[in-house]
mmCIF file of C-alpha atoms in Angstrom:
data_model
loop_
_atom_site.group_PDB
_atom_site.id
_atom_site.type_symbol
_atom_site.label_atom_id
_atom_site.label_comp_id
_atom_site.label_asym_id
_atom_site.label_seq_id
_atom_site.Cartn_x
_atom_site.Cartn_y
_atom_site.Cartn_z
ATOM 1 C CA MET Y 1114 116.096 164.084 82.205
ATOM 2 C CA SER Y 1115 114.803 167.788 82.133
ATOM 3 C CA ILE Y 1116 113.289 168.596 85.530
ATOM 4 C CA HIS Y 1117 111.301 170.856 84.654
ATOM 5 C CA HIS Y 1118 109.379 169.137 81.979
ATOM 6 C CA ALA Y 1119 109.074 166.402 84.558
ATOM 7 C CA MET Y 1120 107.261 169.012 87.009
ATOM 8 C CA LEU Y 1121 104.873 170.107 84.214
ATOM 9 C CA ALA Y 1122 104.323 166.281 83.308
ATOM 10 C CA LEU Y 1123 103.519 165.606 86.993
ATOM 11 C CA LEU Y 1124 101.310 168.711 87.198
ATOM 12 C CA SER Y 1125 99.170 167.763 84.066
ATOM 13 C CA ALA Y 1126 97.336 165.087 86.235
ATOM 14 C CA GLY Y 1127 96.506 168.089 88.570
ATOM 15 C CA PRO Y 1128 97.543 170.639 91.168
ATOM 16 C CA ALA Y 1129 99.994 169.609 93.657
ATOM 17 C CA THR Y 1130 102.182 170.996 96.520
ATOM 18 C CA THR Y 1131 106.160 171.070 96.041
ATOM 19 C CA TYR Y 1132 106.318 167.864 98.414
ATOM 20 C CA GLN Y 1133 103.748 166.030 96.475
ATOM 21 C CA LEU Y 1134 105.886 166.839 93.149
ATOM 22 C CA ARG Y 1135 109.061 165.576 94.763
ATOM 23 C CA LYS Y 1136 107.353 162.577 95.800
ATOM 24 C CA ALA Y 1137 105.564 161.820 92.835
ATOM 25 C CA PHE Y 1138 108.971 162.390 90.797
ATOM 26 C CA ASP Y 1139 110.880 160.030 92.890
ATOM 27 C CA ASP Y 1140 108.327 157.530 92.766
ATOM 28 C CA ALA Y 1141 107.987 157.689 89.055
ATOM 29 C CA THR Y 1142 111.752 157.175 88.512
ATOM 30 C CA GLY Y 1143 112.382 154.366 91.060
ATOM 31 C CA GLN Y 1144 114.430 156.844 92.974
ATOM 32 C CA VAL Y 1145 117.511 156.135 90.857
ATOM 33 C CA ARG Y 1146 118.238 159.950 91.204
ATOM 34 C CA PRO Y 1147 116.208 161.381 94.208
ATOM 35 C CA LEU Y 1148 115.213 165.008 93.890
ATOM 36 C CA ASN Y 1149 115.661 167.049 97.008
ATOM 37 C CA ILE Y 1150 113.333 169.310 98.021
ATOM 38 C CA GLY Y 1151 115.798 172.205 97.410
ATOM 39 C CA GLN Y 1152 115.790 171.057 93.683
ATOM 40 C CA ALA Y 1153 112.292 170.728 93.300
ATOM 41 C CA SER Y 1154 111.472 174.256 94.725
ATOM 42 C CA ALA Y 1155 114.020 176.016 92.740
ATOM 43 C CA THR Y 1156 112.446 174.232 89.470
ATOM 44 C CA LEU Y 1157 109.029 175.729 90.392
ATOM 45 C CA SER Y 1158 110.254 179.009 91.243
ATOM 46 C CA ARG Y 1159 111.549 179.195 87.539
ATOM 47 C CA LEU Y 1160 108.671 177.848 85.909
ATOM 48 C CA GLU Y 1161 106.617 180.473 87.706
ATOM 49 C CA ARG Y 1162 108.918 183.246 86.619
ATOM 50 C CA ASP Y 1163 108.541 182.141 82.946
ATOM 51 C CA GLY Y 1164 104.878 181.818 83.312
ATOM 52 C CA ARG Y 1165 104.417 178.216 82.866
ATOM 53 C CA ILE Y 1166 102.622 177.569 86.444
ATOM 54 C CA VAL Y 1167 100.852 179.563 89.014
ATOM 55 C CA ARG Y 1168 100.552 178.921 92.921
ATOM 56 C CA SER Y 1169 97.633 179.570 95.001
ATOM 57 C CA GLN Y 1170 97.822 180.078 98.839
ATOM 58 C CA GLU Y 1171 101.237 181.443 98.677
ATOM 59 C CA ASP Y 1172 102.974 181.860 101.983
ATOM 60 C CA ALA Y 1173 105.623 184.151 102.018
ATOM 61 C CA ASP Y 1174 107.624 182.410 104.748
ATOM 62 C CA ASP Y 1175 107.604 179.065 102.766
ATOM 63 C CA SER Y 1176 108.523 178.617 99.546
ATOM 64 C CA THR Y 1177 107.172 175.246 99.502
ATOM 65 C CA ALA Y 1178 103.376 175.902 100.525
ATOM 66 C CA GLY Y 1179 100.566 176.388 97.979
ATOM 67 C CA LEU Y 1180 99.257 174.157 95.132
ATOM 68 C CA TRP Y 1181 101.027 174.478 91.946
ATOM 69 C CA SER Y 1182 99.215 174.281 88.642
ATOM 70 C CA LEU Y 1183 99.664 174.708 85.015
ATOM 71 C CA THR Y 1184 98.868 177.744 82.830
ATOM 72 C CA ASP Y 1185 98.130 177.582 79.206
ATOM 73 C CA GLN Y 1186 101.879 178.441 78.343
ATOM 74 C CA GLY Y 1187 102.981 175.390 80.443
ATOM 75 C CA ARG Y 1188 100.582 173.115 78.775
ATOM 76 C CA ALA Y 1189 101.655 174.359 75.334
ATOM 77 C CA ASP Y 1190 105.372 173.425 76.621
ATOM 78 C CA LEU Y 1191 104.583 170.272 77.720
ATOM 79 C CA SER Y 1192 102.912 169.296 74.652
ATOM 80 C CA LEU Y 1193 105.742 170.320 72.605
ATOM 81 C CA TRP Y 1194 108.249 168.292 74.647
ATOM 82 C CA TRP Y 1195 105.887 165.238 74.310
ATOM 83 C CA ALA Y 1196 105.900 165.596 70.718
ATOM 84 C CA SER Y 1197 109.692 166.064 70.398
ATOM 85 C CA ALA Y 1198 112.419 163.433 70.507
ATOM 86 C CA VAL Y 1199 115.211 163.731 72.984
ATOM 87 C CA GLU Y 1200 118.106 164.876 71.016
ATOM 88 C CA ARG Y 1201 121.711 163.724 71.348
ATOM 89 C CA ALA Y 1202 123.359 165.677 68.661
ATOM 90 C CA GLN Y 1203 126.093 167.231 71.282
ATOM 91 C CA PRO Y 1204 129.082 164.899 72.236
ATOM 92 C CA ASP Y 1205 128.499 163.670 75.710
ATOM 93 C CA ARG Y 1206 130.027 165.673 78.496
ATOM 94 C CA GLN Y 1207 129.202 163.400 81.256
ATOM 95 C CA GLU Y 1208 132.086 163.637 84.195
ATOM 96 C CA LEU Y 1209 133.364 160.239 83.442
ATOM 97 C CA VAL Y 1210 133.803 160.645 80.025
ATOM 98 C CA VAL Y 1211 135.572 164.153 80.258
ATOM 99 C CA LYS Y 1212 137.899 162.854 83.249
ATOM 100 C CA LEU Y 1213 139.066 159.678 81.372
ATOM 101 C CA ALA Y 1214 139.570 162.004 78.011
ATOM 102 C CA LEU Y 1215 141.796 164.136 80.267
ATOM 103 C CA ALA Y 1216 143.347 161.171 82.063
ATOM 104 C CA VAL Y 1217 144.809 160.152 78.500
ATOM 105 C CA THR Y 1218 145.940 163.969 77.692
ATOM 106 C CA VAL Y 1219 147.524 164.956 80.604
ATOM 107 C CA PRO Y 1220 150.801 163.501 81.312
ATOM 108 C CA GLY Y 1221 151.580 161.519 84.530
ATOM 109 C CA ILE Y 1222 148.008 160.136 85.193
ATOM 110 C CA ASP Y 1223 147.935 156.181 86.126
ATOM 111 C CA VAL Y 1224 145.061 155.558 83.651
ATOM 112 C CA ALA Y 1225 145.039 152.054 84.519
ATOM 113 C CA ALA Y 1226 144.608 152.804 88.134
ATOM 114 C CA LEU Y 1227 141.592 155.397 87.415
ATOM 115 C CA LEU Y 1228 139.987 152.843 84.948
ATOM 116 C CA GLN Y 1229 140.155 149.928 87.835
ATOM 117 C CA THR Y 1230 138.885 152.559 90.551
ATOM 118 C CA GLN Y 1231 135.923 153.150 88.187
ATOM 119 C CA ARG Y 1232 135.328 149.715 87.059
ATOM 120 C CA THR Y 1233 134.833 148.619 90.839
ATOM 121 C CA ALA Y 1234 132.510 151.642 91.460
ATOM 122 C CA THR Y 1235 130.277 150.898 88.424
ATOM 123 C CA LEU Y 1236 130.239 147.157 89.381
ATOM 124 C CA SER Y 1237 129.034 148.170 93.098
ATOM 125 C CA ALA Y 1238 126.113 150.520 91.413
ATOM 126 C CA LEU Y 1239 125.167 147.531 88.942
ATOM 127 C CA HIS Y 1240 124.767 145.051 92.082
ATOM 128 C CA GLU Y 1241 122.547 147.815 93.943
ATOM 129 C CA ALA Y 1242 120.306 148.547 90.924
ATOM 130 C CA THR Y 1243 119.967 144.894 90.611
ATOM 131 C CA ARG Y 1244 118.954 144.512 93.881
ATOM 132 C CA VAL Y 1245 116.488 147.260 93.638
ATOM 133 C CA ARG Y 1246 115.097 146.172 90.531
ATOM 134 C CA ARG Y 1247 114.144 142.833 92.052
ATOM 135 C CA GLY Y 1248 112.392 144.722 94.541
ATOM 136 C CA ILE Y 1249 110.000 146.730 92.206
ATOM 137 C CA ALA Y 1250 106.486 145.382 92.005
ATOM 138 C CA GLU Y 1251 105.401 144.410 88.431
ATOM 139 C CA ALA Y 1252 102.678 146.874 88.597
ATOM 140 C CA ASP Y 1253 105.080 149.514 88.771
ATOM 141 C CA LEU Y 1254 105.766 150.020 85.278
ATOM 142 C CA ALA Y 1255 107.398 153.596 85.774
ATOM 143 C CA ALA Y 1256 109.904 152.456 88.320
ATOM 144 C CA ALA Y 1257 110.867 149.403 86.138
ATOM 145 C CA LEU Y 1258 111.426 151.476 83.101
ATOM 146 C CA VAL Y 1259 113.514 153.675 84.956
ATOM 147 C CA LEU Y 1260 115.530 150.798 86.717
ATOM 148 C CA GLU Y 1261 115.911 149.006 83.518
ATOM 149 C CA HIS Y 1262 117.330 151.917 81.710
ATOM 150 C CA HIS Y 1263 119.933 152.467 84.675
ATOM 151 C CA LEU Y 1264 120.717 148.491 84.488
ATOM 152 C CA VAL Y 1265 121.620 148.903 80.666
ATOM 153 C CA SER Y 1266 123.419 151.893 81.021
ATOM 154 C CA LEU Y 1267 125.761 150.508 83.756
ATOM 155 C CA GLU Y 1268 126.250 147.332 81.723
ATOM 156 C CA ALA Y 1269 127.118 149.416 78.660
ATOM 157 C CA GLU Y 1270 129.705 151.698 80.875
ATOM 158 C CA LEU Y 1271 131.247 148.047 82.098
ATOM 159 C CA ARG Y 1272 131.864 147.307 78.088
ATOM 160 C CA TRP Y 1273 132.829 150.867 77.640
ATOM 161 C CA LEU Y 1274 135.570 150.551 80.496
ATOM 162 C CA ASP Y 1275 136.716 147.471 78.849
ATOM 163 C CA ASP Y 1276 137.179 148.844 75.415
ATOM 164 C CA ILE Y 1277 139.177 151.555 76.861
ATOM 165 C CA GLU Y 1278 141.690 149.286 78.317
ATOM 166 C CA ASP Y 1279 141.700 147.320 75.239
ATOM 167 C CA THR Y 1280 142.334 150.480 73.081
ATOM 168 C CA LEU Y 1281 145.224 152.061 75.566
ATOM 169 C CA GLU Y 1282 146.962 148.276 75.086
ATOM 170 C CA LYS Y 1283 146.746 148.596 71.350
ATOM 171 C CA ALA Y 1284 148.144 152.138 71.668
ATOM 172 C CA ALA Y 1285 151.180 151.332 73.666
ATOM 173 C CA ALA Y 1286 151.939 148.572 71.460
ATOM 174 C CA ARG Y 1287 151.859 150.665 68.432
ATOM 175 C CA ARG Y 1288 154.080 153.223 70.297
ATOM 176 C CA SER Y 1289 156.496 150.315 71.312
ATOM 177 C CA ARG Y 1290 156.732 149.122 67.500
ATOM 178 C CA VAL Y 1291 157.466 152.863 66.452
ATOM 179 C CA ALA Y 1292 160.175 153.299 68.937
ATOM 180 C CA ARG Y 1293 161.820 149.988 67.986
ATOM 181 C CA SER Y 1294 161.741 151.179 64.215
ATOM 182 C CA ARG Y 1295 163.176 154.415 65.037
ATOM 183 C CA THR Y 1296 166.228 152.766 66.756
ATOM 184 C CA GLY Y 1297 166.466 150.453 63.948
ATOM 185 C CA VAL Y 1298 165.656 147.449 66.473
ATOM 186 C CA THR Y 1299 163.430 144.423 64.989
ATOM 187 C CA PRO Y 1300 161.499 142.063 66.974
ATOM 188 C CA ALA Y 1301 163.732 139.090 65.853
ATOM 189 C CA GLY Y 1302 166.695 141.086 67.480
ATOM 190 C CA ARG Y 1303 168.342 142.220 63.963
ATOM 191 C CA SER Y 1304 169.565 145.580 63.332
ATOM 192 C CA GLY Y 1305 169.251 147.552 60.142
ATOM 193 C CA THR Y 1306 168.221 145.952 56.678
ATOM 194 C CA ASP Y 1307 171.367 145.537 55.145
ATOM 195 C CA GLY Y 1308 172.143 142.073 56.820
ATOM 196 C CA SER Y 1309 174.541 143.324 59.036
ATOM 197 C CA HIS Y 1310 174.517 142.662 62.920
ATOM 198 C CA LEU Y 1311 172.714 139.641 62.062
ATOM 199 C CA GLY Y 1312 172.170 136.798 64.851
ATOM 200 C CA PRO Y 1313 174.533 134.045 65.152
ATOM 201 C CA HIS Y 1314 172.315 131.483 63.764
ATOM 202 C CA SER Y 1315 171.430 133.392 60.675
ATOM 203 C CA THR Y 1316 171.722 131.868 57.205
ATOM 204 C CA ALA Y 1317 171.910 135.260 55.172
ATOM 205 C CA ALA Y 1318 175.600 134.729 54.753
ATOM 206 C CA VAL Y 1319 175.359 131.234 53.359
ATOM 207 C CA PRO Y 1320 176.001 130.868 49.404
ATOM 208 C CA THR Y 1321 173.045 130.107 47.312
ATOM 209 C CA ASP Y 1322 175.074 126.731 46.462
ATOM 210 C CA GLY Y 1323 175.089 125.536 50.124
ATOM 211 C CA ARG Y 1324 178.830 125.632 50.192
ATOM 212 C CA ALA Y 1325 180.382 126.642 53.819
ATOM 213 C CA LEU Y 1326 182.132 129.879 53.762
ATOM 214 C CA ARG Y 1327 185.812 129.420 54.045
#
């Protein structure tokens, strides 16, 4: 989520201090990803620099002091954000996606162990999110919405990890078949295609009329 648009959205309800905005953000998002005061201050400073918000009662010794409020430019930016869909045109660059892509590219990485470590962590996060979700009051729609999305994302991540494991197993099987074909060894224990080196129980050398070889 765009933090700067979140700040604009919260300020559309009325002027607020940095601490009030941080608390309102955490309350609205169920504290799935808590916003620290440094992030809030930096975001608000950039918005002020860009002319989207202004601050009253500024204190040079305290960057969190004073009430923030929207400017006309900030309201226009927020209206455009509300009216626009969230685009997902670019490939996902989440750390986990990139990490696994590199793991199957760089030699010497135990991808199976990496997958198991991530699966354990994701399961732990899913259990914790489920516990938090059960504690959300029915009236707290904002927090419930965010946590439901978090739960669905974690469940999808587990399915994705399972799919990766299955894909890797199939890839290993294909490599094994290719290696056998290059050495001329077939799963039935034969070598070559001309009938030479056949197993002891092969019937390929038996004449078509059923007579035993002399």
